[in-house]
Coordinates of C-alpha atoms and ligand atoms in Angstrom, one line a residue:
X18 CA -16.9 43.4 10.5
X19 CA -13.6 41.8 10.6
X20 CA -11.7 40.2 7.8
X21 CA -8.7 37.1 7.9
X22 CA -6.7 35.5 5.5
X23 CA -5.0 32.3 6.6
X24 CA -0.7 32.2 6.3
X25 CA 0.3 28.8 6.2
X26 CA 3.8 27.3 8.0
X27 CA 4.3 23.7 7.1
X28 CA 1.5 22.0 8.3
X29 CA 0.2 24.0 11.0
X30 CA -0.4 28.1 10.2
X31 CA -2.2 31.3 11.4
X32 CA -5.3 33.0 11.1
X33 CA -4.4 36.8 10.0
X34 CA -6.5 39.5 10.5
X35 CA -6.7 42.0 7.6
X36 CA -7.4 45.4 8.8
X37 CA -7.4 49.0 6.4
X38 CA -7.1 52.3 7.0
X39 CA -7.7 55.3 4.6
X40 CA -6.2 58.7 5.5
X41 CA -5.6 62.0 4.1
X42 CA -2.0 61.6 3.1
X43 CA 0.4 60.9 0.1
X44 CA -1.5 58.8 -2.3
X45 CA -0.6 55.0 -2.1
X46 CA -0.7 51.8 -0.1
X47 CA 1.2 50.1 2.6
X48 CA 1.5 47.3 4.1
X49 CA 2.5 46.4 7.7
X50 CA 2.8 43.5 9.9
X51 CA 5.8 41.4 8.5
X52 CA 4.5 40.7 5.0
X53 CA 6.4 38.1 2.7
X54 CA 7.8 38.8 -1.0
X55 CA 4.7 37.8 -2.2
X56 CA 2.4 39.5 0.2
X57 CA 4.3 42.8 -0.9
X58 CA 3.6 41.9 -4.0
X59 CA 0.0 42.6 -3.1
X60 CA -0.8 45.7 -3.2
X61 CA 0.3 46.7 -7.0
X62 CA -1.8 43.6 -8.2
X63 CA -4.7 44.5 -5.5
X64 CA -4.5 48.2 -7.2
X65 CA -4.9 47.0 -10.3
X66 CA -7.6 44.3 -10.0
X67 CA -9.7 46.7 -7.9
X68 CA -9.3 49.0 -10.7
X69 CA -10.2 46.6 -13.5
X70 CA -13.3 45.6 -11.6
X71 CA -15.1 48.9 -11.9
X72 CA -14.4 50.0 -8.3
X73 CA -12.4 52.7 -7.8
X74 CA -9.1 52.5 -5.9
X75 CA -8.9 54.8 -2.9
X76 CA -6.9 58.1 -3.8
X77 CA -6.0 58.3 0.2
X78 CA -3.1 56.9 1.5
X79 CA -4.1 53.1 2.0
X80 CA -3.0 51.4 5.3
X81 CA -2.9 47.9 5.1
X82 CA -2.1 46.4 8.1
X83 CA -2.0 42.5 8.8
X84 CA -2.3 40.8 13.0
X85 CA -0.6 38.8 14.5
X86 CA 2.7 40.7 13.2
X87 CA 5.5 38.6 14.6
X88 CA 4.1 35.7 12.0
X89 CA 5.7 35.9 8.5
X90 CA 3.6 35.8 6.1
X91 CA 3.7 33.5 3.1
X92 CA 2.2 33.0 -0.4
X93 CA -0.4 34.8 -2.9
X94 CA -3.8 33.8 -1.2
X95 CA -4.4 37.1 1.0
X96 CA -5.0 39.0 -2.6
X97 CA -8.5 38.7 -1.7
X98 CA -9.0 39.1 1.6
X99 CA -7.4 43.0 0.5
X100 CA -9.3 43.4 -1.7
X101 CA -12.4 43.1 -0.3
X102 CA -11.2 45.0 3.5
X103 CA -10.1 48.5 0.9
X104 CA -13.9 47.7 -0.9
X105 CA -15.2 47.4 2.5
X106 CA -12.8 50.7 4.2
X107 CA -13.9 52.7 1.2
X108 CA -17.6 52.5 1.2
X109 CA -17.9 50.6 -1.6
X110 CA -19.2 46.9 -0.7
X111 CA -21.2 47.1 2.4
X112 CA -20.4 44.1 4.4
X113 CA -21.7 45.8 8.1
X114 CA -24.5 42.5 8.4
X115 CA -20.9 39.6 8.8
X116 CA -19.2 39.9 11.3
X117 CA -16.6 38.0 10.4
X118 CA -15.4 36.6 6.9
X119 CA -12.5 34.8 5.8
X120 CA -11.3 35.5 2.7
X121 CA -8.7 33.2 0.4
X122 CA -8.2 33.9 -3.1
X123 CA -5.1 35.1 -5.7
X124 CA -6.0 38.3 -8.1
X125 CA -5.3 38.6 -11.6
X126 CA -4.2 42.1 -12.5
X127 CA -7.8 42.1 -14.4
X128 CA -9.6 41.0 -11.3
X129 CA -10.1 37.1 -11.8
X130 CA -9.9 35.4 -8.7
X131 CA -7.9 32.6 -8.6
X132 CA -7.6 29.2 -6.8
X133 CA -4.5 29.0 -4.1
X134 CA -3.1 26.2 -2.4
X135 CA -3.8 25.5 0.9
X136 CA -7.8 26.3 0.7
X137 CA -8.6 23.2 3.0
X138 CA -6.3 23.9 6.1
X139 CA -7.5 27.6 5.7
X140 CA -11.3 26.5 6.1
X141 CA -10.7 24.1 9.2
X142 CA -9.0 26.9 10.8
X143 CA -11.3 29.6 10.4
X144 CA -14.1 27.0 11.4
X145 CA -12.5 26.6 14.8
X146 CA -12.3 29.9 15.1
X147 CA -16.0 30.0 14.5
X148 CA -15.7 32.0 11.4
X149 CA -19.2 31.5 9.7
X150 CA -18.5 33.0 6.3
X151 CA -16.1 32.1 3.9
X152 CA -14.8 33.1 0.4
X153 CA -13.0 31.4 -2.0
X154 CA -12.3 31.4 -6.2
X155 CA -14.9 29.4 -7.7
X156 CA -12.5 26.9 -8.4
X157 CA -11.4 26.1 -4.7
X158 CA -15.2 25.6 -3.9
X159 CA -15.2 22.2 -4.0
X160 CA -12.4 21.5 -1.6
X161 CA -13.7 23.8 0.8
X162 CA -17.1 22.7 0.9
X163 CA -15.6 19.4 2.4
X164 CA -15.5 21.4 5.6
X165 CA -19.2 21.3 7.8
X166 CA -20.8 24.3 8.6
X167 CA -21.1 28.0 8.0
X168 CA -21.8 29.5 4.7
X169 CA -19.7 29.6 1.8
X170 CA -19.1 32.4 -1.5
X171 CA -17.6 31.3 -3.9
X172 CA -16.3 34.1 -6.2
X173 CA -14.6 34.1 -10.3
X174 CA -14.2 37.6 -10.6
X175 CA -14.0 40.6 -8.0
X176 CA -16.4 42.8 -9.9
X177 CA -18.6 40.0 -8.3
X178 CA -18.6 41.7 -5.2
X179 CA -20.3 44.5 -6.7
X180 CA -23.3 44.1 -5.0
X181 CA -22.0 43.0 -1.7
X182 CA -22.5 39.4 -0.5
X183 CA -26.1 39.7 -1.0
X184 CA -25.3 40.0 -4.5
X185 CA -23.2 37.0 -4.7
X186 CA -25.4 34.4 -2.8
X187 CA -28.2 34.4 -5.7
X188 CA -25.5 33.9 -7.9
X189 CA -22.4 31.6 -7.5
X190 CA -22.8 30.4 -3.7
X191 CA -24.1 27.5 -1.7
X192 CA -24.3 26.5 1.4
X193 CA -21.5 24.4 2.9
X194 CA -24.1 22.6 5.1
X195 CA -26.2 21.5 2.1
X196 CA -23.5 20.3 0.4
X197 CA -21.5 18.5 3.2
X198 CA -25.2 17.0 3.3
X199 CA -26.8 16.3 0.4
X200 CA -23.7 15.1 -1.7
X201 CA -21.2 14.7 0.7
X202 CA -20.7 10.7 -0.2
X203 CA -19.8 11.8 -3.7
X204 CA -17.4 15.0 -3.4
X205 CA -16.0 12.5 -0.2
X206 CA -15.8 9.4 -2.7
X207 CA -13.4 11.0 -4.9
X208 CA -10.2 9.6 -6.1
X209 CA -7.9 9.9 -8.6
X210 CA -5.5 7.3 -7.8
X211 CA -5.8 4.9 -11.0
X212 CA -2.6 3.2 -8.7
X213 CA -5.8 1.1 -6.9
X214 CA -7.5 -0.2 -9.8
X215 CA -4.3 -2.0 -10.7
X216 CA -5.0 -6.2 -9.7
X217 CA -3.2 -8.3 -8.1
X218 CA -4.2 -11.1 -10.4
X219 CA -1.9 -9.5 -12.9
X220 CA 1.3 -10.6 -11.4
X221 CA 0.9 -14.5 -12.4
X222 CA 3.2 -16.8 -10.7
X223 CA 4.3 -15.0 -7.6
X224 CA 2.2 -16.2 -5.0
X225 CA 4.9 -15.9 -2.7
X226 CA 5.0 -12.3 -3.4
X227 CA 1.6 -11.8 -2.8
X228 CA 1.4 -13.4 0.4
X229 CA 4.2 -11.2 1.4
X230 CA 2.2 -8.2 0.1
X231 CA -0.7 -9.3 1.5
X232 CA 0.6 -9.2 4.9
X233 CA 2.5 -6.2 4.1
X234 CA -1.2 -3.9 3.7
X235 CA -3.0 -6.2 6.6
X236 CA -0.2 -4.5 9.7
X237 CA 1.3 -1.8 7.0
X238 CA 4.8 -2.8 7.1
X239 CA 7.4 -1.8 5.3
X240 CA 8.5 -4.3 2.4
X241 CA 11.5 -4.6 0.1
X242 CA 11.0 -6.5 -3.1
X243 CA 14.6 -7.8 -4.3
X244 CA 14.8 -9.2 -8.0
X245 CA 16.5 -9.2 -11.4
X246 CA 15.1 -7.0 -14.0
X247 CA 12.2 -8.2 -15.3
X248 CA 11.2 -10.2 -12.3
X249 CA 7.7 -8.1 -11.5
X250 CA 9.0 -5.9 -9.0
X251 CA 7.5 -3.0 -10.5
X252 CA 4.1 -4.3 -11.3
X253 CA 4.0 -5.5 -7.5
X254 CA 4.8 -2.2 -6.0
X255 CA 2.3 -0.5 -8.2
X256 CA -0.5 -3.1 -7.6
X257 CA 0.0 -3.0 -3.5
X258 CA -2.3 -0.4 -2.7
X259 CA -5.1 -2.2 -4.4
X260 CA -5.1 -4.3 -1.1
X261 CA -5.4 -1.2 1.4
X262 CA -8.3 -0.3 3.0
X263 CA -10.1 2.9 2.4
X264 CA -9.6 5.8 4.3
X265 CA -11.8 6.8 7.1
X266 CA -13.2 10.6 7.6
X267 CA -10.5 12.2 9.6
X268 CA -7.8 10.6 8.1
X269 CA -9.3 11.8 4.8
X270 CA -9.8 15.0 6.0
X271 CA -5.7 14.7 7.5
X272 CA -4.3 13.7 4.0
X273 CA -6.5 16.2 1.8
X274 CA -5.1 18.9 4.1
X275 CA -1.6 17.8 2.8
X276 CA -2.8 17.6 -0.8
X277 CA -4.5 20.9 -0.5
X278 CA -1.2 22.7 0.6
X279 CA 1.0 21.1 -2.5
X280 CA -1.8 22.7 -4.7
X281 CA -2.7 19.3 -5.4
X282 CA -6.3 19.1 -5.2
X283 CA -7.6 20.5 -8.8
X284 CA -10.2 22.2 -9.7
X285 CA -14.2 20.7 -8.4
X286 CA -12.2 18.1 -6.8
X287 CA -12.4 17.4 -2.8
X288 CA -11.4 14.7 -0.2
X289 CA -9.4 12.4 -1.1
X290 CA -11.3 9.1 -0.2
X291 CA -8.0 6.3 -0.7
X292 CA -5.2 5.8 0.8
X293 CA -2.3 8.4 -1.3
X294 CA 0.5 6.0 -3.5
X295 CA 3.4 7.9 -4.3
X296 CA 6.5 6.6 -6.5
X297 CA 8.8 9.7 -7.1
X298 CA 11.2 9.3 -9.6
X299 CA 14.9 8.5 -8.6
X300 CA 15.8 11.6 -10.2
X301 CA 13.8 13.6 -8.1
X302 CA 15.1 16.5 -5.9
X303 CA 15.7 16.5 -2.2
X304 CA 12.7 19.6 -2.0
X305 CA 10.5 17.2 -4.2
X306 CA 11.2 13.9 -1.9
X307 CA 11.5 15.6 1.4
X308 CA 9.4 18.6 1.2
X309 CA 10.6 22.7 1.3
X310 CA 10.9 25.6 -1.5
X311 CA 10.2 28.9 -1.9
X312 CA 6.8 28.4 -0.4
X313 CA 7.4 25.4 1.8
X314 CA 5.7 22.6 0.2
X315 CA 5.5 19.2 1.2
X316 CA 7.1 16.5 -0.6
X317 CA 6.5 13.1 -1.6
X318 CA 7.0 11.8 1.6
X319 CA 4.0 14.0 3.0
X320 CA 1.9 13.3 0.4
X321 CA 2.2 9.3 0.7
X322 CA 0.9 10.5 4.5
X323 CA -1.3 7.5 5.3
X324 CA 0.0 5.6 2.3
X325 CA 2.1 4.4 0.3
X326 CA 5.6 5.9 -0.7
X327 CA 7.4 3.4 -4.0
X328 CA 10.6 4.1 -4.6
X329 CA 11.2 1.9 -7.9
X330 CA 15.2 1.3 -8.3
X331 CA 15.6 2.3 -5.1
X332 CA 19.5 1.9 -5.0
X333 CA 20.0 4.8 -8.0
X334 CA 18.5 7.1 -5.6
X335 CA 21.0 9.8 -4.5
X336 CA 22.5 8.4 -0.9
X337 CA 22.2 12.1 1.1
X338 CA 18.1 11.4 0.1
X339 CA 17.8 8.1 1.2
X340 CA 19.5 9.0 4.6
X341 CA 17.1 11.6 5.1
X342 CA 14.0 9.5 4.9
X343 CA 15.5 8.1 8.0
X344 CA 13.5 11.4 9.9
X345 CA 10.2 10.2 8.5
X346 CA 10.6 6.8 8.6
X347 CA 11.1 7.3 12.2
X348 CA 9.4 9.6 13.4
X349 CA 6.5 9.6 10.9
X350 CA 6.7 13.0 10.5
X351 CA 9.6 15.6 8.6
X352 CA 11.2 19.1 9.5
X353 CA 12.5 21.5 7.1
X354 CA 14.5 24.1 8.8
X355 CA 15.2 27.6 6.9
X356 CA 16.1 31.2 7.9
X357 CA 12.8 32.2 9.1
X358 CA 12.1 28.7 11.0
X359 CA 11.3 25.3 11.1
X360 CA 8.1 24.0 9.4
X361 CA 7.2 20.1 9.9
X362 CA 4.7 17.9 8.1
X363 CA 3.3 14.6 8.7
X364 CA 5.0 12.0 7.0
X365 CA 3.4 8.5 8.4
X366 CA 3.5 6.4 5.1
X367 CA 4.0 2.7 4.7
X368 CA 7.3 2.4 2.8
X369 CA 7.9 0.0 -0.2
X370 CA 11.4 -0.4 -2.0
X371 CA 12.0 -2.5 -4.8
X372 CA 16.1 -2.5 -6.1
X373 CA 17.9 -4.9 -8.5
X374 CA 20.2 -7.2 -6.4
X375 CA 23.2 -5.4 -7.6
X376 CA 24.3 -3.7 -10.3
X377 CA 24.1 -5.9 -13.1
X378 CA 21.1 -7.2 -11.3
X379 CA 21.8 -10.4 -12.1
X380 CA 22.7 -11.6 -9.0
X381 CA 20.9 -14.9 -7.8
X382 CA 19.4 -15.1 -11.1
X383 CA 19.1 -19.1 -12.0
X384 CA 20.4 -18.9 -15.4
X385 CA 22.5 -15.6 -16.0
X386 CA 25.7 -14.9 -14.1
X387 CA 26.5 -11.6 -12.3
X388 CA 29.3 -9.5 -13.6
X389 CA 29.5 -7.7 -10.5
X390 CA 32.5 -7.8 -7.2
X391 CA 31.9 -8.2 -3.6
X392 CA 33.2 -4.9 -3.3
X393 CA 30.5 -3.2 -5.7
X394 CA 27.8 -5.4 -4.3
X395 CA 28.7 -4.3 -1.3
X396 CA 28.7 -0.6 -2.1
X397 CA 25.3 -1.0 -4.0
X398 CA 23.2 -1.8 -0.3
X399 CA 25.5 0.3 1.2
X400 CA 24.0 2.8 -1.1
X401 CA 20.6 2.1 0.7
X402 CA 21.7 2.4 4.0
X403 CA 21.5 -0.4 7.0
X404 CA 19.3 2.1 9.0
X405 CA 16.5 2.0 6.6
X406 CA 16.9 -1.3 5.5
X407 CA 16.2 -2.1 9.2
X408 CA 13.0 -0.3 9.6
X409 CA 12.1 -2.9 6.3
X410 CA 10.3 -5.8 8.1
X411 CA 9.3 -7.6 4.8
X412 CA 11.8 -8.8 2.2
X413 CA 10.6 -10.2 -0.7
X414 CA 12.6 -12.5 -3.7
X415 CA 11.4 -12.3 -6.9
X416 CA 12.9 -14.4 -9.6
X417 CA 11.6 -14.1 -13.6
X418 CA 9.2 -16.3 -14.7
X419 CA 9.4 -19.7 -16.8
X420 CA 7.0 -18.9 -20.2
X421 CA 4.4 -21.1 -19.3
X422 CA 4.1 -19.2 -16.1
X423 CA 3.5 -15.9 -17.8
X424 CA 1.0 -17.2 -19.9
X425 CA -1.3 -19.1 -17.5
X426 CA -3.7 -17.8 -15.1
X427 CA -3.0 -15.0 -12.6
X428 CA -3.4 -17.4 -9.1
X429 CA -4.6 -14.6 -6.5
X430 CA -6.5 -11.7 -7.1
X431 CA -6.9 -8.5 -5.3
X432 CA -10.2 -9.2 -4.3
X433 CA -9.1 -13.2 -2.7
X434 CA -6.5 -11.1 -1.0
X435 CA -8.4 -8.0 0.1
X436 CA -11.0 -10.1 2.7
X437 CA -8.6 -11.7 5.2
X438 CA -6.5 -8.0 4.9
X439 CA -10.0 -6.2 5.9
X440 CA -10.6 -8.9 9.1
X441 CA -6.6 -8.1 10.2
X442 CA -7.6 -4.4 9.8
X443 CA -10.8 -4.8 11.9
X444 CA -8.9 -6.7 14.7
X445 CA -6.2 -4.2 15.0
X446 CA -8.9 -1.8 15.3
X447 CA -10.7 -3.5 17.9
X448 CA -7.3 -3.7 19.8
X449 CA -6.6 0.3 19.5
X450 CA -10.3 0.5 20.8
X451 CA -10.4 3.9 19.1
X452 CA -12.1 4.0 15.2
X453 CA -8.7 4.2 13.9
X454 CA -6.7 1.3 14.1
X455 CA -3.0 1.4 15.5
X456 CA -1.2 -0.2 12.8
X457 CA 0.5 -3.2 13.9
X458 CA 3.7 -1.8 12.1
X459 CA 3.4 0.8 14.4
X460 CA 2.6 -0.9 17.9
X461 CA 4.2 0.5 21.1
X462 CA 6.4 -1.6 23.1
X463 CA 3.9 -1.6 26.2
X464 CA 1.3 -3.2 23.4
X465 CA 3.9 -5.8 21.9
X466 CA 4.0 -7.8 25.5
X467 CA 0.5 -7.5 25.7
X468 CA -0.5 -8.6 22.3
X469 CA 1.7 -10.0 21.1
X470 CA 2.0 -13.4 24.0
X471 CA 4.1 -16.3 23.0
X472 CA 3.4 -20.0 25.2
X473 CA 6.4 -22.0 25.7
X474 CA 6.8 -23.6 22.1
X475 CA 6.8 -20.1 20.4
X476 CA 9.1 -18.6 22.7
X477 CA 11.7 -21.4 22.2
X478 CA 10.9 -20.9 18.4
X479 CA 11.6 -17.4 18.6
X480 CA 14.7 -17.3 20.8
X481 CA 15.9 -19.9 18.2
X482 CA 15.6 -17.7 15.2
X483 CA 17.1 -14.8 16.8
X484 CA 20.0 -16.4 17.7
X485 CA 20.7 -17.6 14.5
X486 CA 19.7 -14.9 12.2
X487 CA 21.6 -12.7 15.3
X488 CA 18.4 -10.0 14.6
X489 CA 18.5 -6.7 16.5
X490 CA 16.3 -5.8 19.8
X491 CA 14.3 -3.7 16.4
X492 CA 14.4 -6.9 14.5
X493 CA 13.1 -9.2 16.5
X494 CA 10.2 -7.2 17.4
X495 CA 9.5 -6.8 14.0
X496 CA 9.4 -10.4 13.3
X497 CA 7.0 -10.2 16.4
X498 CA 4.4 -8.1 15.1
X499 CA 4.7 -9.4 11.4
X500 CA 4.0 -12.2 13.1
X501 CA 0.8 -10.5 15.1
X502 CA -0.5 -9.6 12.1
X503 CA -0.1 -13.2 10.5
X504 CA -2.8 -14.1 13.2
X505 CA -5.1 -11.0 12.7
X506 CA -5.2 -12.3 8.9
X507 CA -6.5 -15.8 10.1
X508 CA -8.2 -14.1 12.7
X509 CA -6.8 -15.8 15.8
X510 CA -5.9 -13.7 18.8
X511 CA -3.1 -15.9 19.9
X512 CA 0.2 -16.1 17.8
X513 CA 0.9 -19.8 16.8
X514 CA 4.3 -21.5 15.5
X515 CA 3.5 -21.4 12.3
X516 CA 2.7 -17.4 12.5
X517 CA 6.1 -17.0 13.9
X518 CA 8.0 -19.7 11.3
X519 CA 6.6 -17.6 8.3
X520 CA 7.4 -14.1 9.9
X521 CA 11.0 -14.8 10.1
X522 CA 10.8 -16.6 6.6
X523 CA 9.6 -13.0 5.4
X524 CA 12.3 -10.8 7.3
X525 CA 14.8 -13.2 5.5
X526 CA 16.0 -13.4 1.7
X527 CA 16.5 -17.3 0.7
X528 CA 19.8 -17.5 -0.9
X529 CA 21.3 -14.3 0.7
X530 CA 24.9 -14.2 1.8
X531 CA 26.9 -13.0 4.0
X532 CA 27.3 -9.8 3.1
X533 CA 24.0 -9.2 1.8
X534 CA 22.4 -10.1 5.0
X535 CA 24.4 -7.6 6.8
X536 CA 22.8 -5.2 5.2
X537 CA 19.7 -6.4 4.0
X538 CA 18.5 -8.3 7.0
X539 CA 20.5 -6.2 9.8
X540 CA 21.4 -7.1 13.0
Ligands
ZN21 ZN1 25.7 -8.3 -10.5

C-alpha cells in the first residue's frame, strides 16, 4: 500500500509519495524530504486531528518522510494524506486491500477535513499515474469527480476512517465512473458566469460596435473600445462574451484546472462549461493581475485562460502592470520567477480594453470640448503602451447616444449575432482539422499565405492601405486575418474587397489624429 499527496508548481506539479516510519525513539514526529512552511506545519495539526478523532497518536518517534525530495513542497493539502499513512503505520486503519491511494485534504485541529485548492490537477495526475483510489474532503467531491475512472472517498471528518475504506464506501462515496456517467452533462454544464447572460440587444444604437464585437468573438481578437464616458463601453465589454462559443471538453477540463488551483471552484461545483470573463479592477495588484503569492496562484490573466480578460479604464491601470501583460499577450502563457524557481501558467485569453480618449475623456465628443494638452493626451496612451496597443487588431469608437436612440429598440441581439459567429467558429475549425479550432487571432504565418489568398484586386487594395496607414509587418497581418475571419462570418473561403475594406476600417479610429494614431493604430 502506498500513499501520495500531489505538490503543485504553477501549473504543472508532482506526485509525492507519503511514506511513515514508527521507531523506538524520543517521542515525536518528523518530517523529511524538503517540506514547505506549511507542510511543517503538518505534523502539530496532524497530531492533534488524529487525536481528536478517537485514534491514538503513535507514542514512537514518527518518521514522516515525503519522495521525490529535491521537489519543494507547497501548501496545506498533504494534511490528509499523513494522516491516513501514521493510521495506516500504526495498525489502526487497515488499508493492505489498495494498493495505491491518493490522498488530498487540509485537517482541522478537531479532525474536519477540509477542501484545498488545486483538487482537479491533483486527480488528473494521479489518474495518469494509474492511481485508482482517491480521497478528498466532501466538499472537493464534486470537482474531482469531473475526472473518469477509478473510485473516489470522499471524507468530512477523519474519525470517518474509522473503519477503513470499507467503512467509508457505504457511507459518503461514489463512484467516479458513475458519476462522470450518469450526470456528467449536468456537473459538466455548470457555470457561474452571469457575464453570458448579459444581451447584446441592450446596447441600443451601436451597431457599429457590435459588428466590431461580433467579429471580435468569431476569430477572437483583441478589441479596444475608445469613447467618452457614458458612451457604452462598459456595457459592451461586459456583454461580449455572450457571443462566444462554449467550451469543448478538454478545454473545459484546461480552464477548471486553473480555477481549481486559485481555490476557485466552490463547494459541489465542477467544470467550468463557458468560456472564463475576467475584468479585474484597475486597482488590482500586480500578484492579483499577473499571478504569484505565498502559494503561487494564478492571476487574472490565467483565469481569463480561454477567455476573456476586460480591463474597464484601462489607462488608470498602473504602467509597470500593463507592460507586463506584454508576456501573456505574447506568448499566451506567464512566468513568475521567485527564490525557489520559476512557475508558469497558461495565459491564452482574448484581450478587451476599453479607456476614455484622454483624460477628461471628452476628446472627439460632438458637443463637449476637451480640456486636455497634446502633451497629456499624449502621456495618457503612452500610459497604455504601443506594444500592446499593437497586439489590439480591433478598435472600436463609441460616441453617446442622441435620447431617442436610448429609448428605442436595441437593433441586434446576441442571439442575431451569435449564428454567423458559430459558422466562423466551425470553419476555422475545419481549417485546424483538429476538434479545436486555431483561432484566427492566433494563425501561424505558414497558415496566413495559405488561407489567407488575395487575387489581384485585393492585393492592390491591401498594399494601398498599408502604405497609407504605414501599418507594421504585425499590422498588416492583422488586418489580414481580421479580414479572414470577415469571410468565415459570411462563410466564403475566399477573402473579397469588401472583407479587406472593412478590416482596415476596424484597425482604424475615424477621426484619430496624428498623435493618437501613433499609438493607437501603430506602425
Ligand atoms: Zn480631454
Amino acid at each position: 500500500m502506498k500513499i501520495y499527496s500531489y505538490s503543485a508548481e504553477g501549473f504543472t506539479g508532482t506526485l509525492v509519495s507519503v511514506e511513515v516510519d514508527t521507531r523506538r525513539g524520543l517521542p515525536g514526529p518528523d518530517i523529511v524530504g524538503l517540506p514547505g512552511g506549511a507542510v511543517r506545519e503538518a505534523r502539530d495539526r496532524v497530531r492533534a486531528a488524529v487525536r481528536n478523532s478517537g485514534f491514538v497518536y503513535p507514542v514512537d518517534r514518527v518518521l514522516i518522510s515525503l519522495a521525490p525530495a529535491g521537489v519543494k513542497k507547497h501548501g496545506s493539502g498533504f494534511d490528509l494524506a499523513i494522516a491516513t499513512a501514521i493510521l495506516a503505520a500504526s495498525s489502526q486503519i487497515d488499508l493492505t486491500s489498495y494498493e495505491e491511494i491518493l490522498a488530498l485534504g487540509e485537517l482541522e485541529l478537531c479532525g474536519r477535513v477540509r477542501p484545498i485548492p488545486g483538487v482537479l490537477p491533483a486527480v488528473i495526475a494521479g489518474r495518469r499515474r494509474a492511481i485508482r483510489n482517491t480521497l478528498v474532503a466532501q466538499a472537493n467531491m464534486a470537482e474531482a469527480a469531473a475526472v473518469r475512472g477509478g473510485t473516489l472517498y470522499a471524507v468530512s471528518h477523519l474519525r470517518e476512517l474509522g473503519g477503513g475504506f470499507a467503512g467509508i464506501r457505504a457511507g459518503t462515496t461514489r463512484r467516479m465512473r458513475a458519476i462522470g456517467d450518469s450526470c456528467g452533462a449536468q456537473t459538466y454544464g455548470h457555470s457561474r458566469n452571469d457575464a453570458h447572460h448579459w444581451d447584446l440587444g441592450r446596447l441600443k444604437g451601436q451597431e457599429r460596435a457590435k459588428r466590431a464585437l461580433q467579429i471580435a468573438a468569431a476569430g477572437r481578437h483583441n478589441v479596444l473600445l475608445v469613447g467618452p464616458p457614458g458612451s457604452g463601453k462598459t456595457l459592451a465589454g461586459r456583454c461580449f462574451p455572450s457571443l462566444l462559443p462554449p467550451l469543448d471538453r478538454d478545454a473545459s477540463l484546461e480552464v477548471s484546472q486553473i480555477h481549481s488551483l486559485a481555490g476557485q471552484i466552490g463547494a459541489g461545483q465542477s467544470l467550468l462549461r463557458t468560456p472564463p470573463f475576467r475584468a479585474p479592477h484597475h486597482s488590482a495588484s500586480r500578484e492579483g493581475i499577473l499571478g504569484g503569492g505565498r502559494h503561487i496562484r494564478p492571476g487574472e490573466v490565467s483565469l481569463a485562460h480561454l477567455g476573456v480578460l476586460f480591463l474597464d479604464e484601462a489607462a488608470l491601470f498602473r504602467k509597470s502592470l500593463l507592460q507586463g501583460l506584454r508576456e501573456p499577450v505574447q506568448d499566451h502563457r506567464v512566468s513568475i520567477a521567485r527564490a525557489d524557481g520559476t512557475f508558469w501558467f497558461p495565459a491564452d485569453f482574448q484581450l478587451v480594453l476599453a479607456t476614455n480618449p484622454c483624460p477628461c475623456g471628452n476628446y472627439g465628443h460632438p458637443t463637449r470640448e476637451c480640456l486636455c494638452s497634446e502633451v497629456e493626451r499624449h502621456r495618457y496612451w503612452a500610459r497604455v503602451g504601443s506594444a500592446l496597443l499593437d497586439r489590439i487588431d480591433i478598435r472600436v469608437p463609441m460616441v453617446p447616444l442622441e435620447a431617442e436612440t436610448v429609448l428605442g429598440s436595441g437593433g441586434f441581439s446576441t442571439a442575431e449575432l451569435r449564428g454567423p459567429v458559430l459558422q466562423a467558429v466551425a470553419m476555422q475549425r475545419q481549417r485546424s482539422r483538429s476538434p479545436l479550432p486555431r483561432w484566427n487571432a492566433r494563425m501561424e504565418p505558414g497558415d496566413v499565405e495559405r488561407y489567407c489568398v488575395l487575387d489581384a484586386t485585393c492585393r492592390a487594395v491591401f498594399g494601398q492601405a498599408v502604405a497609407s496607414l504605414s501599418l507594421s509587418t504585425r499590422a498588416s497581418y492583422a488586418v489580414l486575418l481580421v479580414a479572414r475571419t470577415i469571410a468565415d462570418l459570411a462563410g466564403r473561403q475566399q477573402i473579397g474587397e469588401m472583407d479587406l475594406l472593412e478590416a482596415v476600417a476596424h484597425r482604424r479610429l475615424a477621426g484619430a489624429e496624428e498623435e493618437e494614431r501613433r499609438f493607437i493604430i501603430g506602425n
